[in-house]
Coordinates of N, CA, C and O in Angstrom, one line a residue:
X6 N 111.7 -57.4 77.0 CA 111.7 -56.2 77.8 C 111.2 -55.0 76.9 O 111.7 -54.9 75.7
X7 N 110.3 -54.2 77.3 CA 109.9 -53.1 76.5 C 110.8 -51.9 76.5 O 111.5 -51.6 77.4
X8 N 110.9 -51.3 75.3 CA 111.8 -50.2 75.1 C 111.1 -49.0 75.8 O 109.9 -48.7 75.5
X9 N 111.8 -48.2 76.6 CA 111.2 -47.0 77.2 C 111.2 -45.9 76.2 O 112.2 -45.6 75.5
X10 N 110.0 -45.2 76.2 CA 109.9 -44.1 75.3 C 110.8 -42.9 75.8 O 110.8 -42.6 76.9
X11 N 111.6 -42.4 74.8 CA 112.5 -41.3 75.2 C 111.7 -40.0 75.1 O 110.9 -39.8 74.2
X12 N 112.0 -39.1 76.1 CA 111.3 -37.9 76.0 C 112.1 -36.9 75.2 O 113.1 -36.3 75.7
X13 N 111.7 -36.7 74.0 CA 112.4 -35.9 73.1 C 111.8 -34.5 72.8 O 112.4 -33.6 72.2
X14 N 110.6 -34.3 73.3 CA 109.8 -33.1 73.1 C 109.9 -32.2 74.3 O 109.8 -32.6 75.4
X15 N 110.2 -30.9 74.0 CA 110.3 -30.0 75.1 C 109.2 -28.9 75.0 O 108.9 -28.4 73.9
X16 N 108.6 -28.6 76.1 CA 107.6 -27.5 76.1 C 108.1 -26.5 77.0 O 108.4 -26.7 78.2
X17 N 107.9 -25.3 76.5 CA 108.3 -24.1 77.4 C 107.0 -23.3 77.6 O 106.3 -23.0 76.7
X18 N 106.8 -22.9 78.9 CA 105.6 -22.1 79.2 C 106.0 -21.0 80.1 O 107.1 -21.0 80.7
X19 N 105.2 -19.9 80.1 CA 105.5 -18.8 81.0 C 104.5 -18.8 82.1 O 103.3 -19.0 81.8
X20 N 105.0 -18.6 83.2 CA 104.2 -18.6 84.5 C 104.4 -17.3 85.2 O 105.5 -16.8 85.2
X21 N 103.4 -16.8 85.9 CA 103.6 -15.7 86.9 C 104.4 -16.3 88.1 O 104.5 -17.5 88.2
X22 N 104.8 -15.4 88.9 CA 105.5 -15.8 90.1 C 104.6 -16.7 90.9 O 105.0 -17.7 91.5
X23 N 103.3 -16.3 91.1 CA 102.4 -17.1 91.9 C 102.1 -18.4 91.3 O 102.0 -19.4 92.1
X24 N 102.0 -18.5 90.0 CA 101.7 -19.8 89.3 C 103.0 -20.7 89.5 O 102.8 -21.9 89.8
X25 N 104.1 -20.1 89.4 CA 105.4 -21.0 89.6 C 105.5 -21.4 91.0 O 105.9 -22.6 91.3
X26 N 105.2 -20.5 91.9 CA 105.2 -20.9 93.3 C 104.2 -22.0 93.7 O 104.5 -23.0 94.4
X27 N 103.0 -22.0 93.1 CA 102.0 -23.0 93.3 C 102.5 -24.3 92.6 O 102.4 -25.4 93.2
X28 N 103.0 -24.3 91.4 CA 103.6 -25.5 90.8 C 104.7 -26.1 91.6 O 104.7 -27.3 91.9
X29 N 105.6 -25.3 92.1 CA 106.7 -25.8 92.9 C 106.2 -26.3 94.2 O 106.7 -27.4 94.6
X30 N 105.3 -25.6 94.9 CA 104.7 -26.1 96.1 C 104.0 -27.5 96.0 O 104.2 -28.4 96.8
X31 N 103.2 -27.5 95.0 CA 102.4 -28.8 94.7 C 103.4 -29.9 94.5 O 103.2 -31.1 95.0
X32 N 104.4 -29.7 93.6 CA 105.4 -30.8 93.4 C 106.1 -31.2 94.6 O 106.3 -32.4 94.9
X33 N 106.5 -30.3 95.4 CA 107.3 -30.6 96.7 C 106.5 -31.4 97.7 O 106.9 -32.3 98.3
X34 N 105.2 -31.0 97.7 CA 104.3 -31.7 98.7 C 104.3 -33.2 98.3 O 104.1 -34.1 99.2
X35 N 104.3 -33.5 97.0 CA 104.2 -34.9 96.6 C 105.6 -35.6 96.4 O 105.8 -36.6 95.9
X36 N 106.6 -34.8 96.7 CA 108.1 -35.2 96.6 C 108.4 -35.6 95.2 O 109.0 -36.6 94.9
X37 N 107.9 -34.7 94.2 CA 108.2 -34.9 92.8 C 108.9 -33.6 92.3 O 108.8 -32.6 92.9
X38 N 109.7 -33.9 91.2 CA 110.2 -32.6 90.6 C 109.1 -32.0 89.8 O 108.0 -32.6 89.5
X39 N 109.3 -30.8 89.3 CA 108.2 -30.1 88.6 C 107.8 -30.8 87.3 O 106.6 -30.9 87.0
X40 N 108.7 -31.3 86.6 CA 108.4 -32.0 85.3 C 107.6 -33.2 85.6 O 106.7 -33.5 84.9
X41 N 108.0 -34.1 86.5 CA 107.3 -35.3 86.9 C 105.8 -34.9 87.3 O 104.9 -35.6 87.0
X42 N 105.7 -33.8 88.1 CA 104.4 -33.4 88.6 C 103.5 -33.0 87.4 O 102.4 -33.5 87.3
X43 N 104.0 -32.3 86.4 CA 103.2 -31.9 85.3 C 102.9 -33.1 84.4 O 101.7 -33.3 83.9
X44 N 103.8 -34.1 84.2 CA 103.5 -35.3 83.4 C 102.4 -36.1 84.1 O 101.5 -36.6 83.5
X45 N 102.5 -36.2 85.5 CA 101.4 -37.0 86.1 C 100.1 -36.3 86.0 O 99.0 -37.0 85.9
X46 N 100.1 -35.0 86.1 CA 98.8 -34.2 86.0 C 98.3 -34.4 84.6 O 97.1 -34.5 84.4
X47 N 99.1 -34.4 83.6 CA 98.6 -34.6 82.2 C 98.0 -36.0 82.0 O 97.0 -36.1 81.4
X48 N 98.6 -37.0 82.6 CA 98.1 -38.3 82.5 C 96.9 -38.6 83.2 O 96.0 -39.3 82.7
X49 N 96.7 -38.1 84.5 CA 95.6 -38.5 85.3 C 94.7 -37.3 85.6 O 93.6 -37.6 86.1
X50 N 95.1 -36.1 85.5 CA 94.3 -35.0 85.9 C 94.3 -34.6 87.4 O 94.0 -33.6 87.7
X51 N 94.7 -35.6 88.1 CA 94.8 -35.4 89.6 C 95.9 -36.4 90.2 O 96.1 -37.4 89.6
X52 N 96.4 -35.9 91.3 CA 97.3 -36.8 92.0 C 96.8 -36.9 93.4 O 96.7 -36.0 94.1
X53 N 96.6 -38.2 93.7 CA 96.1 -38.3 95.1 C 97.3 -38.4 96.1 O 98.2 -39.2 95.9
X54 N 97.3 -37.6 97.1 CA 98.4 -37.6 98.0 C 98.0 -38.3 99.3 O 96.9 -38.2 99.9
X55 N 98.9 -39.2 99.7 CA 98.8 -39.9 101.0 C 99.6 -39.2 102.0 O 100.8 -39.0 101.7
X56 N 99.0 -38.6 103.0 CA 99.8 -37.9 103.9 C 100.3 -38.8 105.0 O 99.6 -39.5 105.6
X57 N 101.7 -38.7 105.0 CA 102.4 -39.6 106.1 C 103.0 -38.6 107.0 O 103.8 -37.8 106.7
X58 N 102.5 -38.6 108.3 CA 103.1 -37.7 109.2 C 104.6 -38.0 109.5 O 105.1 -39.1 109.3
X59 N 105.3 -36.9 109.7 CA 106.7 -37.1 110.1 C 106.9 -37.9 111.4 O 106.0 -37.7 112.3
X60 N 107.8 -38.8 111.4 CA 108.0 -39.6 112.5 C 109.0 -38.9 113.4 O 110.1 -38.6 112.9
X61 N 108.7 -38.8 114.7 CA 109.7 -38.1 115.6 C 110.0 -39.1 116.7 O 109.5 -40.2 116.8
X62 N 111.1 -38.8 117.3 CA 111.7 -39.7 118.4 C 110.7 -39.9 119.5 O 110.6 -41.1 120.0
X63 N 109.9 -38.9 119.8 CA 108.9 -39.1 120.9 C 107.9 -40.3 120.6 O 107.5 -41.1 121.4
X64 N 107.4 -40.2 119.3 CA 106.5 -41.2 118.9 C 107.1 -42.7 119.0 O 106.5 -43.6 119.5
X65 N 108.3 -42.8 118.5 CA 109.1 -44.1 118.6 C 109.3 -44.5 120.1 O 109.1 -45.7 120.4
X66 N 109.6 -43.6 120.9 CA 109.8 -43.9 122.3 C 108.5 -44.3 122.9 O 108.5 -45.3 123.8
X67 N 107.4 -43.7 122.7 CA 106.1 -44.1 123.2 C 105.7 -45.5 122.8 O 105.2 -46.3 123.5
X68 N 106.0 -45.8 121.5 CA 105.7 -47.2 121.0 C 106.7 -48.2 121.8 O 106.2 -49.3 122.0
X69 N 107.9 -47.9 122.0 CA 108.7 -48.8 122.7 C 108.2 -49.0 124.1 O 108.1 -50.1 124.6
X70 N 107.8 -47.9 124.8 CA 107.2 -48.0 126.1 C 105.9 -48.9 126.1 O 105.7 -49.8 127.0
X71 N 105.1 -48.7 125.0 CA 103.9 -49.5 124.9 C 104.2 -51.0 124.8 O 103.6 -51.9 125.3
X72 N 105.3 -51.3 123.9 CA 105.7 -52.7 123.8 C 106.2 -53.3 125.1 O 105.9 -54.5 125.4
X73 N 106.9 -52.5 125.8 CA 107.5 -53.0 127.1 C 106.3 -53.4 128.1 O 106.3 -54.4 128.7
X74 N 105.3 -52.4 128.1 CA 104.2 -52.6 129.0 C 103.4 -53.8 128.6 O 102.9 -54.7 129.4
X75 N 103.2 -54.0 127.2 CA 102.5 -55.2 126.7 C 103.2 -56.5 127.1 O 102.6 -57.5 127.5
X76 N 104.5 -56.5 127.0 CA 105.3 -57.6 127.5 C 105.1 -57.9 128.9 O 105.0 -59.1 129.4
X77 N 105.1 -56.9 129.8 CA 104.9 -57.1 131.2 C 103.5 -57.7 131.5 O 103.3 -58.6 132.3
X78 N 102.5 -57.1 130.8 CA 101.2 -57.7 131.0 C 101.2 -59.1 130.5 O 100.4 -59.9 131.1
X79 N 101.9 -59.5 129.5 CA 101.9 -60.9 129.0 C 102.5 -61.8 130.0 O 102.0 -62.9 130.2
X80 N 103.5 -61.3 130.7 CA 104.2 -62.1 131.8 C 103.1 -62.3 133.0 O 103.0 -63.5 133.4
X81 N 102.5 -61.2 133.3 CA 101.5 -61.4 134.4 C 100.4 -62.3 134.0 O 99.8 -63.1 134.7
X82 N 99.9 -62.2 132.7 CA 98.9 -63.1 132.2 C 99.3 -64.5 132.3 O 98.5 -65.3 132.7
X83 N 100.5 -64.8 131.9 CA 101.0 -66.2 131.9 C 101.0 -66.7 133.3 O 100.7 -67.9 133.5
X84 N 101.4 -65.9 134.2 CA 101.4 -66.3 135.6 C 100.0 -66.6 136.1 O 99.8 -67.6 136.9
X85 N 99.0 -65.8 135.7 CA 97.6 -66.0 136.1 C 97.1 -67.4 135.4 O 96.5 -68.1 136.1
X86 N 97.5 -67.6 134.2 CA 97.0 -68.9 133.6 C 97.7 -70.1 134.4 O 97.0 -71.1 134.6
X87 N 98.9 -70.0 134.7 CA 99.5 -71.1 135.5 C 98.8 -71.3 136.8 O 98.6 -72.4 137.2
X88 N 98.5 -70.2 137.5 CA 97.7 -70.3 138.7 C 96.4 -71.0 138.5 O 96.0 -71.9 139.3
X89 N 95.7 -70.6 137.4 CA 94.4 -71.2 137.1 C 94.5 -72.7 136.9 O 93.7 -73.5 137.3
X90 N 95.6 -73.1 136.2 CA 95.8 -74.5 135.9 C 96.1 -75.3 137.1 O 95.8 -76.5 137.1
X91 N 96.7 -74.7 138.1 CA 96.9 -75.4 139.4 C 95.7 -75.7 140.2 O 95.8 -76.5 141.1
X92 N 94.7 -74.9 140.0 CA 93.5 -75.1 140.7 C 92.7 -76.4 140.2 O 92.7 -76.7 139.1
X93 N 92.0 -77.0 141.1 CA 91.3 -78.3 140.8 C 90.1 -78.0 139.9 O 89.8 -78.7 139.0
X94 N 89.4 -76.9 140.3 CA 88.2 -76.6 139.5 C 88.1 -75.2 139.2 O 88.3 -74.3 140.1
X95 N 87.9 -74.9 138.0 CA 87.8 -73.5 137.5 C 86.5 -73.5 136.8 O 86.2 -74.2 135.9
X96 N 85.7 -72.4 137.0 CA 84.5 -72.1 136.4 C 84.7 -72.0 134.8 O 85.7 -71.3 134.5
X97 N 83.8 -72.5 134.0 CA 84.0 -72.4 132.5 C 84.0 -71.0 132.1 O 84.7 -70.7 131.1
X98 N 83.3 -70.1 132.8 CA 83.2 -68.6 132.4 C 84.6 -68.0 132.5 O 85.1 -67.2 131.7
X99 N 85.3 -68.4 133.6 CA 86.7 -67.9 133.8 C 87.6 -68.4 132.7 O 88.4 -67.6 132.1
X100 N 87.6 -69.6 132.3 CA 88.3 -70.2 131.3 C 88.1 -69.5 129.9 O 89.0 -69.0 129.2
X101 N 86.8 -69.3 129.6 CA 86.5 -68.6 128.3 C 87.0 -67.2 128.4 O 87.4 -66.6 127.4
X102 N 86.8 -66.5 129.5 CA 87.2 -65.1 129.7 C 88.8 -64.9 129.5 O 89.3 -64.0 128.9
X103 N 89.5 -65.8 130.1 CA 91.0 -65.8 130.1 C 91.4 -66.1 128.6 O 92.3 -65.4 128.0
X104 N 90.7 -67.0 127.9 CA 91.1 -67.3 126.5 C 90.8 -66.0 125.6 O 91.6 -65.7 124.7
X105 N 89.7 -65.3 125.9 CA 89.3 -64.1 125.1 C 90.4 -63.0 125.4 O 90.8 -62.4 124.4
X106 N 90.8 -62.8 126.6 CA 91.8 -61.9 127.0 C 93.2 -62.2 126.3 O 93.9 -61.3 125.8
X107 N 93.5 -63.5 126.2 CA 94.7 -64.0 125.6 C 94.7 -63.6 124.1 O 95.7 -63.1 123.6
X108 N 93.6 -63.8 123.5 CA 93.5 -63.4 122.1 C 93.6 -61.9 121.8 O 94.4 -61.5 120.9
X109 N 93.0 -61.1 122.7 CA 93.0 -59.7 122.5 C 94.5 -59.2 122.8 O 95.0 -58.4 122.0
X110 N 95.1 -59.8 123.8 CA 96.5 -59.4 124.1 C 97.4 -59.7 122.9 O 98.3 -58.8 122.5
X111 N 97.3 -60.8 122.4 CA 98.2 -61.2 121.2 C 98.0 -60.3 120.0 O 98.9 -59.9 119.3
X112 N 96.7 -60.0 119.7 CA 96.4 -59.1 118.6 C 96.9 -57.7 118.8 O 97.5 -57.1 117.9
X113 N 96.8 -57.3 120.0 CA 97.4 -55.9 120.4 C 98.9 -55.9 120.2 O 99.5 -54.9 119.7
X114 N 99.5 -57.0 120.6 CA 101.0 -57.0 120.5 C 101.4 -57.0 119.0 O 102.3 -56.3 118.6
X115 N 100.6 -57.7 118.2 CA 100.9 -57.7 116.7 C 100.8 -56.4 116.1 O 101.6 -55.9 115.4
X116 N 99.7 -55.7 116.5 CA 99.5 -54.3 115.9 C 100.5 -53.4 116.4 O 101.1 -52.6 115.6
X117 N 100.9 -53.4 117.6 CA 101.9 -52.4 118.2 C 103.3 -52.7 117.5 O 104.0 -51.8 117.1
X118 N 103.6 -54.0 117.4 CA 104.9 -54.4 116.8 C 104.9 -53.9 115.3 O 106.0 -53.4 114.8
X119 N 103.8 -54.1 114.6 CA 103.8 -53.8 113.2 C 103.9 -52.3 113.0 O 104.7 -51.8 112.2
X120 N 103.2 -51.5 113.9 CA 103.2 -50.0 113.8 C 104.7 -49.6 114.1 O 105.2 -48.7 113.4
X121 N 105.2 -50.1 115.1 CA 106.6 -49.8 115.5 C 107.6 -49.9 114.3 O 108.4 -49.1 113.9
X122 N 107.6 -51.1 113.6 CA 108.5 -51.4 112.6 C 108.2 -50.6 111.4 O 109.1 -50.1 110.7
X123 N 106.9 -50.2 111.1 CA 106.6 -49.4 109.9 C 107.0 -47.9 110.2 O 107.6 -47.3 109.3
X124 N 106.9 -47.5 111.5 CA 107.4 -46.1 111.8 C 108.9 -46.0 111.7 O 109.5 -45.0 111.3
X125 N 109.6 -47.1 112.1 CA 111.1 -47.1 112.0 C 111.4 -47.0 110.5 O 112.4 -46.2 110.2
X126 N 110.8 -47.7 109.6 CA 111.0 -47.7 108.2 C 110.8 -46.3 107.6 O 111.7 -45.7 106.9
X127 N 109.7 -45.6 108.1 CA 109.4 -44.3 107.6 C 110.5 -43.3 108.2 O 110.9 -42.4 107.4
X128 N 110.9 -43.5 109.4 CA 111.9 -42.6 110.0 C 113.2 -42.7 109.2 O 113.9 -41.7 109.0
X129 N 113.6 -43.9 108.9 CA 114.8 -44.2 108.1 C 114.7 -43.5 106.8 O 115.8 -43.0 106.3
X130 N 113.6 -43.6 106.1 CA 113.4 -43.0 104.8 C 113.5 -41.5 104.9 O 114.1 -40.9 103.9
X131 N 113.0 -40.9 105.9 CA 113.1 -39.4 106.0 C 114.5 -38.9 106.3 O 114.8 -37.8 106.0
X132 N 115.3 -39.7 106.9 CA 116.7 -39.3 107.3 C 117.7 -39.7 106.3 O 117.8 -40.2 105.4

């Protein structure tokens, strides 16, 4: 295990009120304290910020509604497939179309479920 370098050097600088406000604001945007912000800027010269929008209850509720609707569509889709299987002859174009729809439906469900779980994690982290 590597030994962590201890920070034993202290640097004191003077800033105007505007400079201090800028430093504080930039650090807060990145959820860093001012010292960590300065250290990262020294090391890299820039810090790329990934903007993650705040998650609100309305967004989560809309995703839940979307999941419920997708589940309903899946039920209707399964009923349609059962009906097609009960028919003696079904055109090949209908079979391939239904298969394509099934694939799209499953992919959409995966995307919505993943988005919902990620938004819940973000929401929990914010609170």
